[in-house]
Tab-separated table of C-alpha atoms in Angstrom:
chain	number	residue	atom	x	y	z
A	888	MET	CA	-27.390	-0.755	23.406
A	889	LYS	CA	-25.860	-3.662	21.613
A	890	HIS	CA	-27.447	-6.433	19.483
A	891	THR	CA	-25.968	-9.710	18.968
A	892	ARG	CA	-27.177	-11.480	15.955
A	893	ASN	CA	-26.724	-15.272	14.984
A	894	THR	CA	-23.755	-16.378	12.703
A	895	THR	CA	-26.004	-16.719	9.607
A	896	PHE	CA	-27.721	-13.187	9.870
A	897	CYS	CA	-24.298	-11.296	10.426
A	898	ILE	CA	-23.007	-13.143	7.389
A	899	LEU	CA	-25.754	-12.370	5.264
A	900	LEU	CA	-26.173	-8.681	6.552
A	901	ILE	CA	-22.476	-7.969	5.730
A	902	CYS	CA	-22.533	-9.669	2.542
A	903	MET	CA	-25.438	-7.652	1.262
A	904	THR	CA	-23.563	-4.513	2.338
A	905	LEU	CA	-20.476	-5.505	0.176
A	906	THR	CA	-20.382	-4.802	-3.588
A	907	SER	CA	-20.566	-8.443	-4.445
A	908	CYS	CA	-20.176	-11.824	-2.979
A	909	GLY	CA	-18.588	-13.810	-5.445
A	910	ASP	CA	-19.943	-16.210	-8.212
A	911	PHE	CA	-20.738	-18.839	-5.527
A	912	LEU	CA	-23.530	-16.699	-4.030
A	913	GLU	CA	-25.294	-16.483	-7.517
A	914	GLU	CA	-26.315	-19.904	-7.102
A	915	VAL	CA	-28.378	-19.676	-3.875
A	916	SER	CA	-30.508	-16.828	-2.572
A	917	GLN	CA	-28.966	-14.530	-0.031
A	918	ASP	CA	-31.891	-15.791	2.349
A	919	GLU	CA	-30.743	-19.448	2.116
A	920	PHE	CA	-26.875	-19.071	2.052
A	921	GLU	CA	-25.077	-20.071	4.945
A	922	PRO	CA	-21.401	-21.181	4.719
A	923	LYS	CA	-21.035	-24.696	6.301
A	924	THR	CA	-17.861	-26.036	4.670
A	925	ALA	CA	-14.299	-24.882	4.467
A	926	SER	CA	-14.451	-24.748	0.671
A	927	SER	CA	-17.335	-22.197	0.935
A	928	PHE	CA	-15.230	-20.050	3.273
A	929	GLN	CA	-12.269	-20.113	0.930
A	930	GLU	CA	-14.769	-18.935	-1.749
A	931	LEU	CA	-15.967	-16.124	0.502
A	932	MET	CA	-12.204	-15.264	0.893
A	933	ASN	CA	-11.826	-15.297	-2.991
A	934	GLY	CA	-14.751	-13.245	-3.598
A	935	GLU	CA	-14.886	-10.591	-0.569
A	936	GLY	CA	-11.599	-11.039	1.357
A	937	TYR	CA	-9.371	-9.829	-1.462
A	938	ILE	CA	-9.886	-5.944	-2.201
A	939	ALA	CA	-11.396	-5.327	-5.587
A	940	ASN	CA	-12.261	-1.725	-5.530
A	941	PRO	CA	-9.490	0.972	-5.274
A	942	THR	CA	-8.308	1.837	-1.785
A	943	ASP	CA	-5.681	4.256	-2.168
A	944	PRO	CA	-6.376	6.823	-4.776
A	945	ILE	CA	-5.231	9.491	-2.130
A	946	THR	CA	-1.544	9.170	-1.139
A	947	TYR	CA	-0.395	8.729	-4.761
A	948	MET	CA	-1.088	12.334	-5.256
A	949	MET	CA	0.551	13.565	-1.859
A	950	ASP	CA	4.053	12.632	-2.034
A	951	ASP	CA	7.233	14.211	-3.905
A	952	ASP	CA	7.146	11.722	-6.812
A	953	VAL	CA	4.303	13.506	-8.393
A	954	GLN	CA	4.521	17.087	-10.064
A	955	GLY	CA	2.033	19.283	-11.929
A	956	CYS	CA	2.703	19.576	-15.751
A	957	LYS	CA	1.266	21.908	-18.389
A	958	GLY	CA	-1.473	20.057	-20.243
A	959	SER	CA	-5.055	20.642	-21.578
A	960	LYS	CA	-7.952	21.968	-19.596
A	961	MET	CA	-8.457	20.019	-16.424
A	962	SER	CA	-11.578	17.514	-16.504
A	963	GLU	CA	-13.967	17.601	-13.691
A	964	THR	CA	-12.516	14.608	-11.992
A	965	GLN	CA	-8.936	16.221	-12.456
A	966	SER	CA	-10.029	19.432	-10.707
A	967	ALA	CA	-11.475	17.357	-8.005
A	968	ARG	CA	-8.028	15.393	-7.384
A	969	GLN	CA	-6.248	18.731	-7.305
A	970	ALA	CA	-7.459	19.182	-3.771
A	971	ILE	CA	-5.483	16.356	-2.477
A	972	PHE	CA	-2.726	17.244	-4.957
A	973	GLU	CA	-2.669	20.763	-2.846
A	974	TRP	CA	-3.000	19.028	0.406
A	975	GLN	CA	-6.266	20.480	1.176
A	976	PRO	CA	-8.177	19.483	4.511
A	977	ASP	CA	-11.346	19.350	2.896
A	978	TYR	CA	-10.220	16.962	-0.161
A	979	TRP	CA	-12.747	14.344	0.670
A	980	GLN	CA	-15.797	16.718	0.452
A	981	VAL	CA	-14.357	18.058	-2.944
A	982	GLU	CA	-13.936	14.559	-4.294
A	983	ASN	CA	-17.541	13.494	-2.716
A	984	ASP	CA	-19.237	16.480	-4.610
A	985	CYS	CA	-17.690	15.448	-8.063
A	986	PRO	CA	-20.214	13.375	-9.960
A	987	SER	CA	-17.430	12.150	-12.286
A	988	ILE	CA	-15.795	10.273	-9.588
A	989	TYR	CA	-17.408	6.790	-9.166
A	990	SER	CA	-18.676	6.376	-5.391
A	991	ASN	CA	-16.944	3.144	-4.801
A	992	ILE	CA	-13.550	5.228	-5.329
A	993	LYS	CA	-14.529	7.825	-3.091
A	994	ASN	CA	-14.818	5.367	-0.328
A	995	SER	CA	-11.422	3.934	0.224
A	996	TYR	CA	-11.828	3.878	4.139
A	997	GLN	CA	-15.156	2.179	3.696
A	998	ASN	CA	-13.948	-0.320	1.164
A	999	LEU	CA	-11.239	-1.268	3.457
A	1000	TYR	CA	-13.437	-1.992	6.310
A	1001	LYS	CA	-15.993	-4.070	4.048
A	1002	THR	CA	-13.101	-6.485	3.242
A	1003	ILE	CA	-12.112	-6.439	6.902
A	1004	ALA	CA	-15.595	-7.435	7.691
A	1005	ALA	CA	-15.438	-10.502	5.060
A	1006	CYS	CA	-12.097	-11.455	6.799
A	1007	ASN	CA	-13.791	-11.174	10.283
A	1008	ILE	CA	-16.519	-13.668	9.224
A	1009	ILE	CA	-14.119	-15.969	8.128
A	1010	ILE	CA	-11.798	-15.888	10.986
A	1011	GLU	CA	-14.821	-16.378	13.521
A	1012	ASN	CA	-16.802	-19.011	11.583
A	1013	LEU	CA	-14.227	-21.103	9.664
A	1014	PRO	CA	-12.890	-23.090	12.883
A	1015	GLY	CA	-16.477	-24.846	13.080
A	1016	SER	CA	-16.911	-25.473	9.489
A	1017	GLU	CA	-16.967	-28.952	8.031
A	1018	GLY	CA	-13.670	-29.885	5.901
A	1019	GLU	CA	-9.891	-30.951	6.240
A	1020	GLN	CA	-7.992	-29.080	8.785
A	1021	LYS	CA	-5.249	-28.314	6.322
A	1022	GLN	CA	-7.550	-26.370	3.986
A	1023	LYS	CA	-9.205	-24.475	6.934
A	1024	ASP	CA	-5.577	-23.471	8.279
A	1025	ILE	CA	-4.729	-22.091	4.589
A	1026	THR	CA	-7.853	-20.012	4.085
A	1027	MET	CA	-7.496	-18.764	7.847
A	1028	ALA	CA	-3.762	-17.784	7.075
A	1029	GLU	CA	-5.092	-15.772	4.044
A	1030	ALA	CA	-7.871	-14.112	6.012
A	1031	LYS	CA	-5.576	-13.002	8.907
A	1032	THR	CA	-2.673	-11.915	6.493
A	1033	MET	CA	-5.058	-9.783	4.506
A	1034	ARG	CA	-6.759	-8.276	7.590
A	1035	ALA	CA	-3.246	-7.134	8.602
A	1036	PHE	CA	-2.576	-5.779	5.390
A	1037	TYR	CA	-5.865	-3.655	5.240
A	1038	TYR	CA	-4.977	-2.237	8.736
A	1039	TRP	CA	-1.498	-1.577	7.860
A	1040	ARG	CA	-2.912	0.664	4.859
A	1041	LEU	CA	-5.498	2.393	7.197
A	1042	VAL	CA	-3.203	3.207	9.994
A	1043	ASN	CA	-0.452	4.438	7.849
A	1044	THR	CA	-2.897	6.843	5.937
A	1045	TYR	CA	-4.850	8.160	8.905
A	1046	ALA	CA	-2.561	8.167	11.722
A	1047	LEU	CA	1.174	9.287	12.769
A	1048	PRO	CA	3.816	6.804	12.089
A	1049	TYR	CA	4.585	4.264	14.577
A	1050	ASN	CA	8.293	5.279	14.948
A	1051	ASP	CA	7.367	9.140	15.384
A	1052	THR	CA	10.016	10.450	17.720
A	1053	GLN	CA	8.056	13.272	19.230
A	1054	THR	CA	5.160	11.276	20.095
A	1055	SER	CA	4.123	7.646	21.259
A	1056	PRO	CA	2.128	4.917	19.485
A	1057	GLU	CA	0.933	4.091	22.739
A	1058	THR	CA	-1.165	7.169	23.005
A	1059	ASN	CA	-1.399	8.393	19.247
A	1060	LEU	CA	-4.909	7.558	17.752
A	1061	GLY	CA	-4.728	4.813	15.018
A	1062	VAL	CA	-7.912	3.719	13.412
A	1063	PRO	CA	-10.968	1.830	14.779
A	1064	LEU	CA	-10.066	-1.923	15.471
A	1065	VAL	CA	-12.813	-3.935	14.301
A	1066	LEU	CA	-12.338	-7.881	14.838
A	1067	GLU	CA	-15.718	-9.292	15.011
A	1068	SER	CA	-18.639	-9.592	12.562
A	1069	GLU	CA	-21.156	-8.958	15.491
A	1070	VAL	CA	-23.090	-5.924	14.446
A	1071	LYS	CA	-23.294	-3.043	17.135
A	1072	ASP	CA	-25.413	0.064	17.171
A	1073	GLU	CA	-22.507	2.176	18.493
A	1074	GLY	CA	-19.454	2.772	16.373
A	1075	ALA	CA	-15.974	1.683	17.381
A	1076	PRO	CA	-13.648	4.326	18.681
A	1077	ARG	CA	-9.969	4.697	17.416
A	1078	ALA	CA	-7.483	2.356	18.929
A	1079	THR	CA	-4.003	3.541	19.302
A	1080	VAL	CA	-1.444	3.180	16.697
A	1081	ALA	CA	0.626	0.607	19.079
A	1082	GLU	CA	-2.791	-1.452	19.470
A	1083	VAL	CA	-3.390	-1.651	15.709
A	1084	TYR	CA	0.221	-2.715	14.996
A	1085	ARG	CA	0.048	-5.369	17.762
A	1086	GLN	CA	-2.990	-6.801	16.136
A	1087	MET	CA	-1.332	-6.799	12.533
A	1088	ILE	CA	1.550	-8.555	14.250
A	1089	ALA	CA	-0.616	-11.190	15.980
A	1090	ASP	CA	-2.551	-11.856	12.743
A	1091	VAL	CA	0.553	-12.154	10.352
A	1092	GLU	CA	2.658	-14.023	12.776
A	1093	GLU	CA	-0.446	-16.550	13.028
A	1094	ALA	CA	-0.657	-16.928	9.349
A	1095	CYS	CA	3.046	-17.623	9.058
A	1096	ARG	CA	2.578	-20.273	11.809
A	1097	LEU	CA	-0.318	-21.738	10.044
A	1098	TYR	CA	1.500	-21.910	6.577
A	1099	GLY	CA	4.522	-23.800	8.556
A	1100	ASP	CA	6.648	-25.404	5.950
A	1101	ASP	CA	4.015	-25.373	3.244
A	1102	THR	CA	5.305	-23.330	0.473
A	1103	THR	CA	2.888	-24.200	-2.058
A	1104	ASN	CA	2.169	-21.487	-4.709
A	1105	ARG	CA	-1.608	-21.298	-5.116
A	1106	GLY	CA	-1.247	-18.637	-7.560
A	1107	ILE	CA	-0.448	-14.890	-7.392
A	1108	TYR	CA	-3.920	-13.884	-6.601
A	1109	ARG	CA	-3.897	-15.699	-3.257
A	1110	ILE	CA	-1.717	-15.322	-0.114
A	1111	ASN	CA	0.903	-17.954	0.367
A	1112	TYR	CA	3.832	-18.693	2.532
A	1113	THR	CA	6.029	-16.325	0.609
A	1114	SER	CA	3.623	-13.258	0.519
A	1115	ALA	CA	2.773	-13.840	4.330
A	1116	HIS	CA	6.323	-13.694	5.361
A	1117	LEU	CA	6.884	-10.412	3.086
A	1118	LEU	CA	4.193	-8.755	4.735
A	1119	ALA	CA	5.557	-9.585	8.130
A	1120	SER	CA	8.998	-8.051	7.269
A	1121	ARG	CA	6.974	-4.932	6.182
A	1122	ILE	CA	5.063	-4.492	9.210
A	1123	TYR	CA	8.219	-5.288	11.551
A	1124	LEU	CA	10.090	-2.663	9.249
A	1125	PHE	CA	7.569	0.131	10.222
A	1126	THR	CA	7.936	-0.883	13.920
A	1127	GLU	CA	11.802	-0.997	13.498
A	1128	GLN	CA	12.243	-4.629	14.939
A	1129	TRP	CA	15.213	-5.368	12.763
A	1130	ASP	CA	15.875	-8.839	13.785
A	1131	LYS	CA	12.121	-9.786	12.841
A	1132	VAL	CA	12.525	-8.031	9.608
A	1133	ILE	CA	15.483	-10.036	8.749
A	1134	GLU	CA	13.843	-13.364	9.928
A	1135	HIS	CA	10.803	-12.879	7.767
A	1136	ALA	CA	12.553	-11.263	4.655
A	1137	THR	CA	15.027	-14.237	4.698
A	1138	LYS	CA	12.336	-16.878	4.911
A	1139	ALA	CA	10.397	-15.101	2.040
A	1140	LEU	CA	13.467	-14.886	-0.381
A	1141	ALA	CA	14.104	-18.748	0.153
A	1142	THR	CA	10.889	-19.315	-1.919
A	1143	ALA	CA	10.368	-16.006	-3.727
A	1144	PRO	CA	10.858	-15.428	-7.550
A	1145	GLN	CA	14.358	-14.382	-8.678
A	1146	LEU	CA	14.803	-10.926	-9.395
A	1147	ALA	CA	14.004	-9.778	-13.001
A	1148	ASN	CA	17.212	-9.037	-14.715
A	1149	LEU	CA	16.328	-5.702	-16.587
A	1150	LYS	CA	19.391	-5.845	-18.713
A	1151	SER	CA	17.279	-8.546	-20.664
A	1152	TYR	CA	13.877	-7.490	-19.909
A	1153	THR	CA	11.661	-5.509	-22.535
A	1154	ILE	CA	8.446	-3.751	-22.243
A	1155	ASP	CA	6.222	-5.052	-24.942
A	1156	ASN	CA	4.457	-1.751	-25.690
A	1157	THR	CA	5.474	1.602	-24.492
A	1158	THR	CA	2.045	3.215	-24.848
A	1159	VAL	CA	-0.003	0.611	-22.826
A	1160	PRO	CA	2.206	-2.289	-21.892
A	1161	THR	CA	0.830	-5.700	-21.080
A	1162	ASN	CA	4.011	-6.896	-19.037
A	1163	GLY	CA	4.815	-3.971	-16.787
A	1164	VAL	CA	6.032	-4.088	-13.156
A	1165	THR	CA	2.642	-4.089	-11.693
A	1166	SER	CA	1.231	-6.979	-13.791
A	1167	LYS	CA	1.004	-10.804	-13.460
A	1168	LYS	CA	3.496	-11.203	-16.148
A	1169	PHE	CA	6.300	-9.360	-14.517
A	1170	PRO	CA	8.718	-12.379	-13.370
A	1171	GLU	CA	9.308	-11.373	-9.700
A	1172	THR	CA	5.624	-10.865	-8.975
A	1173	ILE	CA	4.581	-12.513	-5.666
A	1174	PHE	CA	1.100	-11.250	-5.092
A	1175	ILE	CA	-1.351	-9.031	-6.764
A	1176	CYS	CA	-4.657	-7.657	-5.897
A	1177	GLY	CA	-6.911	-4.493	-6.442
A	1178	GLN	CA	-7.867	-2.320	-9.401
A	1179	LYS	CA	-5.685	0.016	-11.286
A	1180	ALA	CA	-4.828	3.146	-9.652
A	1181	MET	CA	-2.323	5.221	-11.443
A	1182	SER	CA	-3.729	5.071	-14.795
A	1183	GLY	CA	-7.178	4.996	-13.706
A	1184	ASP	CA	-8.708	6.117	-10.533
A	1185	CYS	CA	-5.799	8.358	-9.499
A	1186	SER	CA	-5.514	10.268	-12.963
A	1187	LEU	CA	-1.885	10.450	-13.286
A	1188	THR	CA	-1.536	9.386	-16.965
A	1189	GLY	CA	-1.538	12.045	-19.525
A	1190	THR	CA	-3.115	14.434	-17.233
A	1191	CYS	CA	-1.998	17.695	-15.368
A	1192	PHE	CA	-0.134	15.544	-12.611
A	1193	GLY	CA	2.797	13.431	-13.680
A	1194	VAL	CA	6.192	12.370	-12.733
A	1195	SER	CA	8.369	14.831	-10.791
A	1196	LYS	CA	11.645	15.799	-12.111
A	1197	ASP	CA	13.241	15.210	-8.719
A	1198	LEU	CA	12.149	11.482	-9.010
A	1199	ALA	CA	13.346	11.205	-12.484
A	1200	SER	CA	16.562	12.875	-11.846
A	1201	THR	CA	17.636	10.116	-9.349
A	1202	TYR	CA	17.995	7.385	-12.149
A	1203	GLU	CA	21.517	7.016	-13.527
A	1204	THR	CA	22.390	6.774	-17.004
A	1205	MET	CA	22.821	2.772	-17.128
A	1206	ASP	CA	19.674	2.493	-14.903
A	1207	ARG	CA	17.264	0.252	-17.037
A	1208	ARG	CA	14.316	1.275	-14.938
A	1209	MET	CA	14.230	4.397	-16.841
A	1210	ASN	CA	12.282	3.118	-19.949
A	1211	ILE	CA	10.910	0.153	-17.895
A	1212	TYR	CA	9.281	1.744	-14.956
A	1213	LEU	CA	9.273	5.189	-16.523
A	1214	MET	CA	10.232	6.869	-19.806
A	1215	PRO	CA	10.688	10.334	-21.225
A	1216	SER	CA	7.546	11.175	-23.301
A	1217	GLY	CA	9.027	13.451	-25.831
A	1218	TYR	CA	6.605	16.262	-24.869
A	1219	ASP	CA	7.432	19.340	-22.773
A	1220	TYR	CA	4.007	19.506	-21.154
A	1221	TYR	CA	4.089	15.951	-20.011
A	1222	PRO	CA	7.745	15.032	-19.816
A	1223	TYR	CA	7.654	11.298	-18.284
A	1224	ARG	CA	5.247	8.438	-19.025
A	1225	ILE	CA	4.619	5.979	-16.136
A	1226	LEU	CA	5.045	2.568	-17.731
A	1227	LYS	CA	4.261	0.771	-14.410
A	1228	ASN	CA	0.631	1.526	-15.294
A	1229	CYS	CA	0.131	-1.304	-17.884
A	1230	SER	CA	-3.082	-2.835	-19.149
A	1231	ASP	CA	-3.014	-5.371	-16.367
A	1232	GLU	CA	-2.132	-2.979	-13.661
A	1233	HIS	CA	-3.069	-3.918	-10.119
A	1234	GLU	CA	-3.013	-1.472	-7.174
A	1235	PHE	CA	-0.956	-3.759	-5.013
A	1236	THR	CA	1.654	-5.567	-6.296
A	1237	TRP	CA	4.150	-7.512	-4.043
A	1238	ARG	CA	7.581	-8.133	-5.538
A	1239	THR	CA	10.838	-9.829	-4.762
A	1240	ALA	CA	12.496	-6.516	-4.792
A	1241	GLU	CA	10.765	-5.170	-1.640
A	1242	LEU	CA	12.337	-8.259	0.258
A	1243	TYR	CA	15.831	-7.114	-0.445
A	1244	LEU	CA	14.988	-3.458	0.441
A	1245	ASN	CA	13.291	-4.352	3.660
A	1246	ARG	CA	16.110	-6.556	4.702
A	1247	ALA	CA	18.689	-4.173	3.578
A	1248	GLU	CA	17.258	-1.667	5.700
A	1249	ALA	CA	17.133	-3.796	8.498
A	1250	TYR	CA	20.922	-4.434	8.445
A	1251	MET	CA	21.927	-0.969	7.820
A	1252	ASN	CA	20.100	0.093	11.157
A	1253	GLN	CA	21.871	-2.566	12.775
A	1254	TYR	CA	25.165	-1.004	11.254
A	1255	ARG	CA	24.153	2.276	12.677
A	1256	GLN	CA	23.864	0.422	16.009
A	1257	GLY	CA	27.440	-0.702	15.755
A	1258	ASN	CA	27.128	-3.906	13.898
A	1259	ASN	CA	29.929	-3.616	11.271
A	1260	GLU	CA	29.107	-6.958	9.581
A	1261	ALA	CA	25.519	-6.101	9.067
A	1262	GLY	CA	26.654	-3.132	7.195
A	1263	GLN	CA	28.220	-5.228	4.601
A	1264	LEU	CA	25.210	-7.388	4.561
A	1265	ALA	CA	23.049	-4.518	3.821
A	1266	MET	CA	25.278	-3.397	1.073
A	1267	ASP	CA	25.316	-7.241	-0.458
A	1268	ASP	CA	21.490	-6.995	-0.710
A	1269	LEU	CA	21.629	-3.504	-2.506
A	1270	ASN	CA	24.085	-4.669	-4.868
A	1271	THR	CA	22.151	-7.789	-5.608
A	1272	LEU	CA	19.139	-5.533	-6.305
A	1273	ARG	CA	21.163	-3.131	-8.461
A	1274	VAL	CA	23.209	-5.457	-10.647
A	1275	ASN	CA	19.654	-6.724	-11.709
A	1276	ARG	CA	18.605	-3.257	-12.757
A	1277	TYR	CA	21.634	-1.586	-14.632
A	1278	ARG	CA	23.068	-2.353	-17.949
A	1279	VAL	CA	26.568	-2.101	-16.758
A	1280	TYR	CA	27.110	-2.314	-12.994
A	1281	THR	CA	30.064	-2.092	-10.471
A	1282	ASP	CA	29.233	-3.100	-6.967
A	1283	VAL	CA	28.991	0.065	-4.569
A	1284	GLN	CA	31.538	-0.341	-1.717
A	1285	LEU	CA	30.500	0.236	1.937
A	1286	THR	CA	31.741	3.475	3.454
A	1287	ASN	CA	29.747	4.822	6.512
A	1288	ALA	CA	26.167	4.292	7.973
A	1289	ASP	CA	24.966	7.863	6.625
A	1290	ASP	CA	26.009	7.157	2.935
A	1291	LEU	CA	24.486	3.774	3.211
A	1292	GLN	CA	21.159	5.170	4.626
A	1293	THR	CA	21.033	7.653	1.642
A	1294	LEU	CA	21.699	4.995	-1.038
A	1295	LEU	CA	19.079	2.865	0.515
A	1296	ARG	CA	16.408	5.347	0.620
A	1297	ASP	CA	17.151	6.516	-2.755
A	1298	GLU	CA	17.057	2.899	-4.110
A	1299	ARG	CA	13.872	2.331	-2.302
A	1300	ARG	CA	12.120	5.256	-4.068
A	1301	ARG	CA	13.541	4.345	-7.404
A	1302	GLU	CA	12.379	0.724	-7.176
A	1303	LEU	CA	8.957	1.205	-5.590
A	1304	CYS	CA	7.695	4.480	-6.966
A	1305	PHE	CA	3.966	4.555	-7.649
A	1306	GLU	CA	3.392	1.217	-5.743
A	1307	GLY	CA	1.952	2.995	-2.806
A	1308	PHE	CA	4.880	3.098	-0.580
A	1309	ARG	CA	6.394	6.748	-0.649
A	1310	PHE	CA	4.049	8.792	1.177
A	1311	PHE	CA	4.181	6.139	3.905
A	1312	ASP	CA	8.107	6.118	3.787
A	1313	LEU	CA	8.332	9.790	4.039
A	1314	LYS	CA	6.062	9.736	7.150
A	1315	ARG	CA	8.418	7.244	8.880
A	1316	TYR	CA	11.423	9.468	7.650
A	1317	GLY	CA	10.265	12.399	9.761
A	1318	MET	CA	7.512	14.032	7.523
A	1319	PRO	CA	9.819	16.371	5.624
A	1320	ARG	CA	8.612	19.672	3.919
A	1321	LEU	CA	7.291	18.988	0.545
A	1322	GLU	CA	6.357	21.195	-2.487
A	1323	HIS	CA	3.921	20.663	-5.254
A	1324	ILE	CA	3.678	22.944	-8.250
A	1325	LEU	CA	0.330	23.165	-9.827
A	1326	VAL	CA	0.450	24.357	-13.760
A	1327	SER	CA	-2.494	25.800	-15.312
A	1328	GLU	CA	-3.639	25.368	-18.924
A	1329	SER	CA	-1.820	28.625	-19.867
A	1330	GLY	CA	1.225	27.638	-18.216
A	1331	ALA	CA	1.054	29.628	-14.905
A	1332	GLN	CA	2.536	27.963	-12.058
A	1333	THR	CA	1.378	28.012	-8.259
A	1334	ARG	CA	3.419	26.495	-5.335
A	1335	TYR	CA	1.708	24.543	-2.532
A	1336	VAL	CA	3.554	23.549	0.481
A	1337	LEU	CA	3.366	20.484	2.862
A	1338	GLU	CA	5.240	21.769	5.757
A	1339	GLU	CA	7.422	19.568	8.191
A	1340	ARG	CA	5.085	17.543	10.474
A	1341	ASP	CA	2.024	19.152	8.616
A	1342	PRO	CA	-1.246	17.782	9.960
A	1343	MET	CA	-2.143	16.563	6.587
A	1344	TYR	CA	0.607	13.828	6.854
A	1345	CYS	CA	-2.276	12.107	8.824
A	1346	VAL	CA	-5.057	12.240	6.045
A	1347	PRO	CA	-8.380	13.635	7.526
A	1348	LEU	CA	-10.935	10.966	8.046
A	1349	PRO	CA	-13.897	10.900	5.357
A	1350	GLY	CA	-16.977	12.805	6.350
A	1351	ASN	CA	-19.054	9.827	5.633
A	1352	ALA	CA	-17.003	7.740	8.169
A	1353	LEU	CA	-17.760	10.466	10.893
A	1354	GLU	CA	-21.326	10.584	10.059
A	1355	HIS	CA	-21.966	7.066	10.666
A	1356	ASN	CA	-19.761	6.754	13.902
A	1357	GLU	CA	-20.106	9.181	16.648
A	1358	ASN	CA	-17.235	7.704	18.542
A	1359	LEU	CA	-14.793	8.234	15.735
A	1360	MET	CA	-12.502	11.262	16.513
A	1361	GLN	CA	-11.221	13.443	13.598
A	1362	ASN	CA	-7.714	14.162	12.903
A	1363	PRO	CA	-6.339	17.822	13.780
A	1364	LEU	CA	-6.876	19.664	10.463
A	1365	ALA	CA	-4.596	22.235	8.685
A	1366	GLU	CA	-5.823	25.542	7.361
A	1367	ARG	CA	-7.077	25.403	3.887
A	1368	ARG	CA	-3.934	26.149	1.879
A	1369	GLU	CA	-3.344	29.115	-0.440
A	1370	GLY	CA	-0.753	28.648	-3.267
A	1371	THR	CA	2.067	31.325	-4.137
A	1372	ALA	CA	2.291	32.318	-7.777
A	1373	LEU	CA	5.623	31.690	-9.366
C-alpha cells in the first residue's frame, strides 16, 4: 500500500526527521512552515542539503594508509572502532552497542539519506516557487550536485565498483535510489550499480547545464560551477569515461584556485594547525562540507590507530607534503602525526589537486589505449602538481604506460590520503589483499587480513537500515576474522 501526502506535509515530515532545519525554521512553527519562494528553498538547501553529521567514519579505518601503533589502553570508543579496523562483518553492531559513540555518528547511511531527502524536496518543489529563474537554477544545481555526491559515497561504500572486471554494474546491487519526497510504506529495493551511476551522471550534468557560464564563486560552503564540474570529472573517472573526465576537469581547472606552492607554505601550528589542507584557509580549497572525521569521529589522532609506515615511506626527501600533510611525531609508539586534521577540519574538502589527478589518470588510460600524445599530457599534469609539492624538483620524463600508472597511483595516494578516497580507489584498482597489524598496550602484535576481492570490500549494510526496509538485501558477509599473533 502507498500513501501520497501533499507537498507541505511531506516537507514537514522530512524536516522533523532531520537533526535540524536551519535557522530560518526557528522563526515559524513547523506546522506553519511551507516554502513558497526560491530564497526559502535556498535556505533549506543551506540548512539541510549540505551534510552536517559525519558520513564516513568507516572507510578511513579500512584502507592501507592506517596501521596499528602501540599506545595507552584503548578507550571504549577505540575498542569499538577496532571492529572495522579488523574488517569484522558485525562492525555496525559493535559500534551501535558502544554508548560512547554518538548516535548520529553511528548512522552514516541514514545521515546520507536524510540529506538526499532534503535535496529531493528542493528538486521536486523549487520549480513552482516564486522568485527569479536564475536563483532557482542555482539552487537546483546545488541540490542535484549534492544528491549525486551523496549517492557516489553510498554506492562506493556498500557496493562493488562500477569497473569490476569480473561482474557487471548492470546486475550488481547498488543502493536504494530514492528520488522523490513522497512517503511510502514499503522501502525501496536496491537499484543496480549502473542505475545509481546513471542517476548521478544525469544529476551532475544537469547541474553543469544550469550553471552554464556562471562562474560566480558564492563561497566555499556552496557548490558552484567549478565544484560541479569537479564532481562530474570524479564520477566519470569511476566509470572510466576518459573523454568526459578530461572535458569536465579542464572546465573546472579554468576557474579553480591555483595549486598551493608548498615550498612557501607553512603550517601555523604542528599540534593543532588552523590552516591545514582540509580547512577553508588552504589556498586551493574549492568546496568544503561535513564535520571533522580524522581527529574526531574516526579516532585516528593520538590513538592506537595511526599512519601506516607503508604510506609514510612513499614520500621522498624533498616532498614538502611530509611535514604539511603528515609529520614524524618523535614518539616510537605513535610515529606520525596527521596534520590534515586541523582545528578547522572538514570531512569533505574538494581541492584543485584532485582535478589534475583526475585528468592525468584519464590521459594515462588513453595512453594505454595507444594515444601517445595523451601520455605526455598526463605527465604534464603530474609534473604541474609535483613541482608545487617539492622543495627542489626536476620533471619526471615519460617512459611507458605501466610506469606512468604506478607514478599516478602513488601520487594520488600521497596527495589525497585521509580525505576519503583511498578505500574507494583500492576497490576500483581490483580490491587487492591488505593487512592490518593491531598493537596491544603491551606491544603484542596481531595481523588481520583482508583477502583479495574480500566480501568486506562491500561494507555490510547497517542493521537499522535492514530493520526499517524489508526490501533491502544485505551484502554477502565474510566470516568473523581471527587474527594471527606475530
